[in-house]
Amino acid sequence: MVYVLRSGLAHITTFDGRLRIPYHVEPPYLRYLQDGWTFGAAELVQKRHRWYLHVSVSKTAPDPVGDFDAVIGIDQGMRFLITASCGNQVMFIRGGKVKQTRLRYVRLRASLQRKGTRSAKRRLKAIGRRESRFMADVNHQIAKAVIRFAQTQGQRPLIVLEDLTGSNLSVRFRLKDQYWRMSWSFRQLADFIRYKAEEAGIAVMLVDPAGTSETCPKCGHCEPANRSRKRHEFRCKRCGYRCNDDLAASRVIAQKGLECLRQSQSA
Ligand SMILES: [Zn+2]
């Protein structure tokens, strides 16, 4: 059992009784020791001869009701890692370079796995770490760009993201071997956007991704045939509305956010 106290001590139950061990908090995280944050579960982790304390913190966010002057829908995808839209303003962030780099890592890993020697295993680990650092760095940059985009859209913007927890992702990305790595980095990007938005005082709302990519942003008609993934095109079978498929999805996501706002206001 690990109990983390705000006083800077962690109480850890061991076979030799309870230990009281002081912990150090890096400056960017000091704010979690104050203003209304609650400590959740803690976990002691050993990594390369150092001990880390992973502590989850939570805070009840104010209800996202009220006077937003811009609602930004964010679609995450493979071709465009981000498609952000707010009315007629659109920002695409291409995934091509990232995809190439990741494929290089995939091939490298595969060849090392085939070798199976001890040094190959060591390299495999190092490569995994390098790949994680690369993806985290890319995700930080992208998240920053999303926040900048949101800030240019209004004084009080609302960012709407798809809720990618649980099984939602596997529905969207049937990638088999690459699935876990991809889903991990998709979620990381969504998390980074949320953290950075919170730091910038921007509200974030998560919406159900069901049907997002098949729904017409103009008339609301939902049908899988509306979307041609091959041509990257959205074309509504009912009203004929046409646009890039990721853009259509980001618009639908923004609308879902607006719909949630309306419901919470009328409730
Ligand atoms: Zn339509």
PDB file of C-alpha atoms and ligand atoms in Angstrom:
ATOM      1  CA  MET A   1       0.000   0.000   0.000  1.00  0.00           C
ATOM      2  CA  VAL A   2       1.164   3.494  -0.795  1.00  0.00           C
ATOM      3  CA  TYR A   3      -0.298   6.600   0.795  1.00  0.00           C
ATOM      4  CA  VAL A   4       0.850   9.925  -0.519  1.00  0.00           C
ATOM      5  CA  LEU A   5       0.541  12.906   1.767  1.00  0.00           C
ATOM      6  CA  ARG A   6       0.606  16.523   0.736  1.00  0.00           C
ATOM      7  CA  SER A   7       3.226  17.197   3.362  1.00  0.00           C
ATOM      8  CA  GLY A   8       5.825  15.625   1.079  1.00  0.00           C
ATOM      9  CA  LEU A   9       5.864  12.192   2.638  1.00  0.00           C
ATOM     10  CA  ALA A  10       4.717   8.919   1.158  1.00  0.00           C
ATOM     11  CA  HIS A  11       3.728   6.137   3.536  1.00  0.00           C
ATOM     12  CA  ILE A  12       4.645   2.797   2.072  1.00  0.00           C
ATOM     13  CA  THR A  13       3.681  -0.502   3.631  1.00  0.00           C
ATOM     14  CA  THR A  14       6.422  -3.077   3.282  1.00  0.00           C
ATOM     15  CA  PHE A  15       7.067  -6.519   4.777  1.00  0.00           C
ATOM     16  CA  ASP A  16       9.197  -4.733   7.366  1.00  0.00           C
ATOM     17  CA  GLY A  17       6.456  -2.352   8.402  1.00  0.00           C
ATOM     18  CA  ARG A  18       5.501   1.064   7.262  1.00  0.00           C
ATOM     19  CA  LEU A  19       8.108   3.382   5.783  1.00  0.00           C
ATOM     20  CA  ARG A  20       7.817   7.140   5.633  1.00  0.00           C
ATOM     21  CA  ILE A  21       9.700   8.373   2.622  1.00  0.00           C
ATOM     22  CA  PRO A  22      10.000  11.968   1.443  1.00  0.00           C
ATOM     23  CA  TYR A  23       9.241  12.550  -2.226  1.00  0.00           C
ATOM     24  CA  HIS A  24      10.266  15.279  -4.622  1.00  0.00           C
ATOM     25  CA  VAL A  25       7.865  16.944  -7.047  1.00  0.00           C
ATOM     26  CA  GLU A  26       9.113  18.512 -10.266  1.00  0.00           C
ATOM     27  CA  PRO A  27       8.106  22.197 -10.605  1.00  0.00           C
ATOM     28  CA  PRO A  28       5.501  21.785 -13.397  1.00  0.00           C
ATOM     29  CA  TYR A  29       3.503  19.445 -11.165  1.00  0.00           C
ATOM     30  CA  LEU A  30       3.633  21.466  -7.951  1.00  0.00           C
ATOM     31  CA  ARG A  31       0.276  23.035  -8.738  1.00  0.00           C
ATOM     32  CA  TYR A  32      -1.374  19.649  -8.276  1.00  0.00           C
ATOM     33  CA  LEU A  33      -0.535  19.955  -4.587  1.00  0.00           C
ATOM     34  CA  GLN A  34      -2.900  22.903  -4.294  1.00  0.00           C
ATOM     35  CA  ASP A  35      -6.155  24.380  -5.447  1.00  0.00           C
ATOM     36  CA  GLY A  36      -8.752  21.686  -5.168  1.00  0.00           C
ATOM     37  CA  TRP A  37      -6.876  18.708  -6.580  1.00  0.00           C
ATOM     38  CA  THR A  38      -7.555  15.361  -4.909  1.00  0.00           C
ATOM     39  CA  PHE A  39      -5.002  12.579  -4.769  1.00  0.00           C
ATOM     40  CA  GLY A  40      -6.142   9.246  -6.135  1.00  0.00           C
ATOM     41  CA  ALA A  41      -4.371   5.905  -6.388  1.00  0.00           C
ATOM     42  CA  ALA A  42      -0.598   5.889  -6.095  1.00  0.00           C
ATOM     43  CA  GLU A  43       1.874   3.446  -7.515  1.00  0.00           C
ATOM     44  CA  LEU A  44       5.577   2.992  -6.843  1.00  0.00           C
ATOM     45  CA  VAL A  45       7.539   2.253 -10.002  1.00  0.00           C
ATOM     46  CA  GLN A  46      11.177   1.381 -10.445  1.00  0.00           C
ATOM     47  CA  LYS A  47      12.795   2.503 -13.644  1.00  0.00           C
ATOM     48  CA  ARG A  48      16.479   2.220 -14.355  1.00  0.00           C
ATOM     49  CA  HIS A  49      17.660   2.293 -10.721  1.00  0.00           C
ATOM     50  CA  ARG A  50      15.332   5.119  -9.738  1.00  0.00           C
ATOM     51  CA  TRP A  51      12.051   5.044  -7.923  1.00  0.00           C
ATOM     52  CA  TYR A  52       9.086   6.987  -9.181  1.00  0.00           C
ATOM     53  CA  LEU A  53       5.807   7.646  -7.537  1.00  0.00           C
ATOM     54  CA  HIS A  54       2.917   7.767  -9.975  1.00  0.00           C
ATOM     55  CA  VAL A  55      -0.016   9.556  -8.408  1.00  0.00           C
ATOM     56  CA  SER A  56      -3.321  10.196 -10.108  1.00  0.00           C
ATOM     57  CA  VAL A  57      -4.992  13.491  -9.297  1.00  0.00           C
ATOM     58  CA  SER A  58      -8.478  14.676 -10.024  1.00  0.00           C
ATOM     59  CA  LYS A  59     -10.527  17.819  -9.861  1.00  0.00           C
ATOM     60  CA  THR A  60     -14.170  18.395 -10.610  1.00  0.00           C
ATOM     61  CA  ALA A  61     -14.343  20.574 -13.686  1.00  0.00           C
ATOM     62  CA  PRO A  62     -16.958  23.301 -13.855  1.00  0.00           C
ATOM     63  CA  ASP A  63     -19.897  22.425 -16.071  1.00  0.00           C
ATOM     64  CA  PRO A  64     -19.124  23.375 -19.640  1.00  0.00           C
ATOM     65  CA  VAL A  65     -22.318  25.350 -19.944  1.00  0.00           C
ATOM     66  CA  GLY A  66     -22.592  28.841 -21.121  1.00  0.00           C
ATOM     67  CA  ASP A  67     -21.101  31.492 -23.200  1.00  0.00           C
ATOM     68  CA  PHE A  68     -18.582  30.003 -25.571  1.00  0.00           C
ATOM     69  CA  ASP A  69     -17.941  32.150 -28.590  1.00  0.00           C
ATOM     70  CA  ALA A  70     -16.282  29.419 -30.681  1.00  0.00           C
ATOM     71  CA  VAL A  71     -16.782  25.661 -30.812  1.00  0.00           C
ATOM     72  CA  ILE A  72     -13.903  23.717 -32.338  1.00  0.00           C
ATOM     73  CA  GLY A  73     -14.414  20.150 -33.530  1.00  0.00           C
ATOM     74  CA  ILE A  74     -11.303  17.968 -33.581  1.00  0.00           C
ATOM     75  CA  ASP A  75     -11.068  14.814 -35.650  1.00  0.00           C
ATOM     76  CA  GLN A  76      -8.091  12.498 -35.156  1.00  0.00           C
ATOM     77  CA  GLY A  77      -7.094  10.303 -38.041  1.00  0.00           C
ATOM     78  CA  MET A  78      -4.306   8.591 -39.920  1.00  0.00           C
ATOM     79  CA  ARG A  79      -3.980  10.744 -43.014  1.00  0.00           C
ATOM     80  CA  PHE A  80      -4.479  13.914 -41.036  1.00  0.00           C
ATOM     81  CA  LEU A  81      -3.466  13.425 -37.444  1.00  0.00           C
ATOM     82  CA  ILE A  82      -5.675  16.396 -36.677  1.00  0.00           C
ATOM     83  CA  THR A  83      -8.477  18.055 -38.557  1.00  0.00           C
ATOM     84  CA  ALA A  84      -9.745  21.014 -36.561  1.00  0.00           C
ATOM     85  CA  SER A  85     -12.655  23.099 -37.707  1.00  0.00           C
ATOM     86  CA  CYS A  86     -14.606  26.027 -36.409  1.00  0.00           C
ATOM     87  CA  GLY A  87     -17.220  27.225 -38.861  1.00  0.00           C
ATOM     88  CA  ASN A  88     -15.320  27.863 -42.071  1.00  0.00           C
ATOM     89  CA  GLN A  89     -11.918  27.960 -40.392  1.00  0.00           C
ATOM     90  CA  VAL A  90     -10.032  24.700 -40.829  1.00  0.00           C
ATOM     91  CA  MET A  91      -6.640  23.369 -39.794  1.00  0.00           C
ATOM     92  CA  PHE A  92      -5.202  20.098 -41.085  1.00  0.00           C
ATOM     93  CA  ILE A  93      -2.100  18.490 -39.609  1.00  0.00           C
ATOM     94  CA  ARG A  94      -0.718  15.892 -41.944  1.00  0.00           C
ATOM     95  CA  GLY A  95       0.288  12.473 -40.671  1.00  0.00           C
ATOM     96  CA  GLY A  96       2.530  11.463 -43.592  1.00  0.00           C
ATOM     97  CA  LYS A  97       5.918  12.118 -42.025  1.00  0.00           C
ATOM     98  CA  VAL A  98       4.959  10.571 -38.732  1.00  0.00           C
ATOM     99  CA  LYS A  99       3.603   7.530 -40.524  1.00  0.00           C
ATOM    100  CA  GLN A 100       6.858   7.085 -42.438  1.00  0.00           C
ATOM    101  CA  THR A 101       8.971   7.389 -39.313  1.00  0.00           C
ATOM    102  CA  ARG A 102       6.752   4.934 -37.479  1.00  0.00           C
ATOM    103  CA  LEU A 103       6.926   2.457 -40.342  1.00  0.00           C
ATOM    104  CA  ARG A 104      10.718   2.678 -40.187  1.00  0.00           C
ATOM    105  CA  TYR A 105      10.525   1.769 -36.490  1.00  0.00           C
ATOM    106  CA  VAL A 106       8.116  -1.066 -37.237  1.00  0.00           C
ATOM    107  CA  ARG A 107      10.520  -2.570 -39.787  1.00  0.00           C
ATOM    108  CA  LEU A 108      13.502  -2.086 -37.511  1.00  0.00           C
ATOM    109  CA  ARG A 109      11.700  -3.810 -34.665  1.00  0.00           C
ATOM    110  CA  ALA A 110      10.614  -6.679 -36.899  1.00  0.00           C
ATOM    111  CA  SER A 111      14.152  -7.372 -38.075  1.00  0.00           C
ATOM    112  CA  LEU A 112      15.506  -7.238 -34.518  1.00  0.00           C
ATOM    113  CA  GLN A 113      12.756  -9.547 -33.335  1.00  0.00           C
ATOM    114  CA  ARG A 114      13.741 -12.045 -36.011  1.00  0.00           C
ATOM    115  CA  LYS A 115      17.361 -11.951 -34.837  1.00  0.00           C
ATOM    116  CA  GLY A 116      16.329 -12.677 -31.256  1.00  0.00           C
ATOM    117  CA  THR A 117      19.860 -12.350 -29.836  1.00  0.00           C
ATOM    118  CA  ARG A 118      20.469 -10.717 -26.509  1.00  0.00           C
ATOM    119  CA  SER A 119      21.981  -7.603 -28.049  1.00  0.00           C
ATOM    120  CA  ALA A 120      19.056  -7.418 -30.454  1.00  0.00           C
ATOM    121  CA  LYS A 121      16.690  -7.478 -27.491  1.00  0.00           C
ATOM    122  CA  ARG A 122      18.620  -4.681 -25.861  1.00  0.00           C
ATOM    123  CA  ARG A 123      18.452  -2.613 -29.020  1.00  0.00           C
ATOM    124  CA  LEU A 124      14.759  -3.394 -29.312  1.00  0.00           C
ATOM    125  CA  LYS A 125      14.146  -1.835 -25.916  1.00  0.00           C
ATOM    126  CA  ALA A 126      16.231   1.223 -26.756  1.00  0.00           C
ATOM    127  CA  ILE A 127      14.342   1.652 -30.010  1.00  0.00           C
ATOM    128  CA  GLY A 128      11.025   1.380 -28.226  1.00  0.00           C
ATOM    129  CA  ARG A 129      12.072   4.190 -25.903  1.00  0.00           C
ATOM    130  CA  ARG A 130      13.301   6.311 -28.802  1.00  0.00           C
ATOM    131  CA  GLU A 131      10.037   5.788 -30.636  1.00  0.00           C
ATOM    132  CA  SER A 132       8.021   6.776 -27.559  1.00  0.00           C
ATOM    133  CA  ARG A 133      10.072   9.943 -27.167  1.00  0.00           C
ATOM    134  CA  PHE A 134       9.590  10.757 -30.838  1.00  0.00           C
ATOM    135  CA  MET A 135       5.818  10.290 -30.643  1.00  0.00           C
ATOM    136  CA  ALA A 136       5.526  12.261 -27.400  1.00  0.00           C
ATOM    137  CA  ASP A 137       7.484  15.117 -28.948  1.00  0.00           C
ATOM    138  CA  VAL A 138       5.303  15.121 -32.071  1.00  0.00           C
ATOM    139  CA  ASN A 139       2.149  14.972 -29.957  1.00  0.00           C
ATOM    140  CA  HIS A 140       3.311  17.932 -27.859  1.00  0.00           C
ATOM    141  CA  GLN A 141       3.857  20.021 -30.982  1.00  0.00           C
ATOM    142  CA  ILE A 142       0.474  19.061 -32.416  1.00  0.00           C
ATOM    143  CA  ALA A 143      -1.343  19.751 -29.159  1.00  0.00           C
ATOM    144  CA  LYS A 144       0.258  23.208 -29.028  1.00  0.00           C
ATOM    145  CA  ALA A 145      -0.905  23.921 -32.575  1.00  0.00           C
ATOM    146  CA  VAL A 146      -4.453  22.876 -31.660  1.00  0.00           C
ATOM    147  CA  ILE A 147      -4.476  25.240 -28.668  1.00  0.00           C
ATOM    148  CA  ARG A 148      -3.160  28.099 -30.816  1.00  0.00           C
ATOM    149  CA  PHE A 149      -5.877  27.393 -33.398  1.00  0.00           C
ATOM    150  CA  ALA A 150      -8.552  27.413 -30.690  1.00  0.00           C
ATOM    151  CA  GLN A 151      -7.251  30.695 -29.270  1.00  0.00           C
ATOM    152  CA  THR A 152      -7.463  32.399 -32.645  1.00  0.00           C
ATOM    153  CA  GLN A 153     -11.113  31.396 -33.025  1.00  0.00           C
ATOM    154  CA  GLY A 154     -12.522  33.226 -30.039  1.00  0.00           C
ATOM    155  CA  GLN A 155     -12.070  34.633 -26.557  1.00  0.00           C
ATOM    156  CA  ARG A 156     -13.858  31.721 -24.909  1.00  0.00           C
ATOM    157  CA  PRO A 157     -13.397  28.707 -27.177  1.00  0.00           C
ATOM    158  CA  LEU A 158     -14.632  25.196 -26.506  1.00  0.00           C
ATOM    159  CA  ILE A 159     -12.650  22.244 -27.862  1.00  0.00           C
ATOM    160  CA  VAL A 160     -14.680  19.141 -28.677  1.00  0.00           C
ATOM    161  CA  LEU A 161     -12.857  15.831 -28.918  1.00  0.00           C
ATOM    162  CA  GLU A 162     -14.038  12.298 -29.496  1.00  0.00           C
ATOM    163  CA  ASP A 163     -13.958  10.139 -26.399  1.00  0.00           C
ATOM    164  CA  LEU A 164     -11.376   7.543 -27.392  1.00  0.00           C
ATOM    165  CA  THR A 165     -11.448   5.445 -24.267  1.00  0.00           C
ATOM    166  CA  GLY A 166     -12.422   1.806 -24.186  1.00  0.00           C
ATOM    167  CA  SER A 167     -13.427   0.005 -27.313  1.00  0.00           C
ATOM    168  CA  ASN A 168     -14.158   3.104 -29.358  1.00  0.00           C
ATOM    169  CA  LEU A 169     -10.726   3.120 -30.895  1.00  0.00           C
ATOM    170  CA  SER A 170     -10.712  -0.472 -32.051  1.00  0.00           C
ATOM    171  CA  VAL A 171     -13.857   0.264 -34.012  1.00  0.00           C
ATOM    172  CA  ARG A 172     -12.128   3.061 -35.838  1.00  0.00           C
ATOM    173  CA  PHE A 173      -8.724   1.552 -36.412  1.00  0.00           C
ATOM    174  CA  ARG A 174      -8.621  -2.047 -37.454  1.00  0.00           C
ATOM    175  CA  LEU A 175      -4.873  -2.141 -37.593  1.00  0.00           C
ATOM    176  CA  LYS A 176      -3.984  -5.447 -36.001  1.00  0.00           C
ATOM    177  CA  ASP A 177      -0.256  -5.413 -35.257  1.00  0.00           C
ATOM    178  CA  GLN A 178       0.085  -1.666 -35.218  1.00  0.00           C
ATOM    179  CA  TYR A 179      -3.111  -1.237 -33.315  1.00  0.00           C
ATOM    180  CA  TRP A 180      -1.741  -0.949 -29.788  1.00  0.00           C
ATOM    181  CA  ARG A 181       0.999   1.462 -30.651  1.00  0.00           C
ATOM    182  CA  MET A 182      -1.316   3.618 -32.701  1.00  0.00           C
ATOM    183  CA  SER A 183      -4.105   3.644 -30.156  1.00  0.00           C
ATOM    184  CA  TRP A 184      -1.633   4.559 -27.456  1.00  0.00           C
ATOM    185  CA  SER A 185      -0.365   7.555 -29.408  1.00  0.00           C
ATOM    186  CA  PHE A 186      -3.901   8.665 -30.366  1.00  0.00           C
ATOM    187  CA  ARG A 187      -4.919   8.705 -26.755  1.00  0.00           C
ATOM    188  CA  GLN A 188      -1.712  10.452 -25.767  1.00  0.00           C
ATOM    189  CA  LEU A 189      -2.419  13.221 -28.264  1.00  0.00           C
ATOM    190  CA  ALA A 190      -5.955  13.625 -26.925  1.00  0.00           C
ATOM    191  CA  ASP A 191      -4.563  13.772 -23.370  1.00  0.00           C
ATOM    192  CA  PHE A 192      -1.950  16.366 -24.314  1.00  0.00           C
ATOM    193  CA  ILE A 193      -4.644  18.525 -25.922  1.00  0.00           C
ATOM    194  CA  ARG A 194      -6.710  18.275 -22.753  1.00  0.00           C
ATOM    195  CA  TYR A 195      -3.794  19.168 -20.464  1.00  0.00           C
ATOM    196  CA  LYS A 196      -2.670  22.087 -22.573  1.00  0.00           C
ATOM    197  CA  ALA A 197      -6.228  23.347 -22.948  1.00  0.00           C
ATOM    198  CA  GLU A 198      -6.679  23.197 -19.206  1.00  0.00           C
ATOM    199  CA  GLU A 199      -3.455  25.150 -18.689  1.00  0.00           C
ATOM    200  CA  ALA A 200      -4.668  27.760 -21.168  1.00  0.00           C
ATOM    201  CA  GLY A 201      -8.062  27.963 -19.492  1.00  0.00           C
ATOM    202  CA  ILE A 202      -9.870  26.472 -22.489  1.00  0.00           C
ATOM    203  CA  ALA A 203     -12.810  24.160 -21.924  1.00  0.00           C
ATOM    204  CA  VAL A 204     -12.744  20.674 -23.444  1.00  0.00           C
ATOM    205  CA  MET A 205     -15.698  18.396 -24.031  1.00  0.00           C
ATOM    206  CA  LEU A 206     -15.607  14.710 -24.973  1.00  0.00           C
ATOM    207  CA  VAL A 207     -18.327  13.315 -27.191  1.00  0.00           C
ATOM    208  CA  ASP A 208     -19.371   9.830 -28.241  1.00  0.00           C
ATOM    209  CA  PRO A 209     -17.588   8.934 -31.507  1.00  0.00           C
ATOM    210  CA  ALA A 210     -20.372   6.631 -32.713  1.00  0.00           C
ATOM    211  CA  GLY A 211     -21.348   7.406 -36.294  1.00  0.00           C
ATOM    212  CA  THR A 212     -19.201  10.535 -36.467  1.00  0.00           C
ATOM    213  CA  SER A 213     -17.506   9.736 -39.733  1.00  0.00           C
ATOM    214  CA  GLU A 214     -20.699   8.637 -41.481  1.00  0.00           C
ATOM    215  CA  THR A 215     -22.967  11.516 -40.517  1.00  0.00           C
ATOM    216  CA  CYS A 216     -23.669  14.444 -42.804  1.00  0.00           C
ATOM    217  CA  PRO A 217     -22.754  17.758 -41.173  1.00  0.00           C
ATOM    218  CA  LYS A 218     -25.358  19.521 -43.268  1.00  0.00           C
ATOM    219  CA  CYS A 219     -28.516  17.417 -42.993  1.00  0.00           C
ATOM    220  CA  GLY A 220     -27.600  14.893 -40.276  1.00  0.00           C
ATOM    221  CA  HIS A 221     -28.224  11.840 -42.474  1.00  0.00           C
ATOM    222  CA  CYS A 222     -26.135   8.913 -41.192  1.00  0.00           C
ATOM    223  CA  GLU A 223     -25.123   6.123 -43.547  1.00  0.00           C
ATOM    224  CA  PRO A 224     -21.785   4.300 -43.971  1.00  0.00           C
ATOM    225  CA  ALA A 225     -21.924   4.841 -47.744  1.00  0.00           C
ATOM    226  CA  ASN A 226     -21.733   8.595 -47.175  1.00  0.00           C
ATOM    227  CA  ARG A 227     -18.028   8.195 -46.699  1.00  0.00           C
ATOM    228  CA  SER A 228     -15.497   6.906 -49.179  1.00  0.00           C
ATOM    229  CA  ARG A 229     -12.330   6.172 -47.216  1.00  0.00           C
ATOM    230  CA  LYS A 230     -10.542   5.307 -50.415  1.00  0.00           C
ATOM    231  CA  ARG A 231     -11.178   8.689 -52.019  1.00  0.00           C
ATOM    232  CA  HIS A 232     -11.049  10.545 -48.684  1.00  0.00           C
ATOM    233  CA  GLU A 233     -14.350  12.032 -49.608  1.00  0.00           C
ATOM    234  CA  PHE A 234     -17.614  12.604 -47.855  1.00  0.00           C
ATOM    235  CA  ARG A 235     -20.673  12.716 -50.072  1.00  0.00           C
ATOM    236  CA  CYS A 236     -24.102  12.679 -48.483  1.00  0.00           C
ATOM    237  CA  LYS A 237     -26.452  10.153 -50.080  1.00  0.00           C
ATOM    238  CA  ARG A 238     -29.441  12.274 -49.149  1.00  0.00           C
ATOM    239  CA  CYS A 239     -28.557  15.933 -49.656  1.00  0.00           C
ATOM    240  CA  GLY A 240     -25.455  15.623 -51.835  1.00  0.00           C
ATOM    241  CA  TYR A 241     -23.209  17.636 -49.475  1.00  0.00           C
ATOM    242  CA  ARG A 242     -19.581  17.051 -50.386  1.00  0.00           C
ATOM    243  CA  CYS A 243     -16.274  17.714 -48.655  1.00  0.00           C
ATOM    244  CA  ASN A 244     -13.104  16.102 -47.362  1.00  0.00           C
ATOM    245  CA  ASP A 245     -14.082  13.179 -45.121  1.00  0.00           C
ATOM    246  CA  ASP A 246     -11.990  14.209 -42.115  1.00  0.00           C
ATOM    247  CA  LEU A 247     -13.323  17.747 -42.329  1.00  0.00           C
ATOM    248  CA  ALA A 248     -16.897  16.421 -42.373  1.00  0.00           C
ATOM    249  CA  ALA A 249     -16.098  14.385 -39.249  1.00  0.00           C
ATOM    250  CA  SER A 250     -14.623  17.370 -37.400  1.00  0.00           C
ATOM    251  CA  ARG A 251     -17.735  19.393 -38.211  1.00  0.00           C
ATOM    252  CA  VAL A 252     -19.982  16.644 -36.904  1.00  0.00           C
ATOM    253  CA  ILE A 253     -17.878  16.484 -33.726  1.00  0.00           C
ATOM    254  CA  ALA A 254     -18.336  20.243 -33.214  1.00  0.00           C
ATOM    255  CA  GLN A 255     -22.086  19.812 -33.726  1.00  0.00           C
ATOM    256  CA  LYS A 256     -22.197  16.986 -31.191  1.00  0.00           C
ATOM    257  CA  GLY A 257     -20.517  19.339 -28.726  1.00  0.00           C
ATOM    258  CA  LEU A 258     -23.075  22.048 -29.422  1.00  0.00           C
ATOM    259  CA  GLU A 259     -25.882  19.544 -29.015  1.00  0.00           C
ATOM    260  CA  CYS A 260     -24.507  18.501 -25.591  1.00  0.00           C
ATOM    261  CA  LEU A 261     -24.313  22.153 -24.576  1.00  0.00           C
ATOM    262  CA  ARG A 262     -27.939  22.726 -25.576  1.00  0.00           C
ATOM    263  CA  GLN A 263     -29.090  19.657 -23.695  1.00  0.00           C
ATOM    264  CA  SER A 264     -27.229  20.621 -20.537  1.00  0.00           C
ATOM    265  CA  GLN A 265     -28.615  24.150 -20.725  1.00  0.00           C
ATOM    266  CA  SER A 266     -32.203  23.042 -21.168  1.00  0.00           C
ATOM    267  CA  ALA A 267     -31.937  20.417 -18.428  1.00  0.00           C
TER     268      ALA A 267
HETATM  269 ZN    ZN B   1     -26.684  15.483 -46.058  1.00  0.00          ZN
END
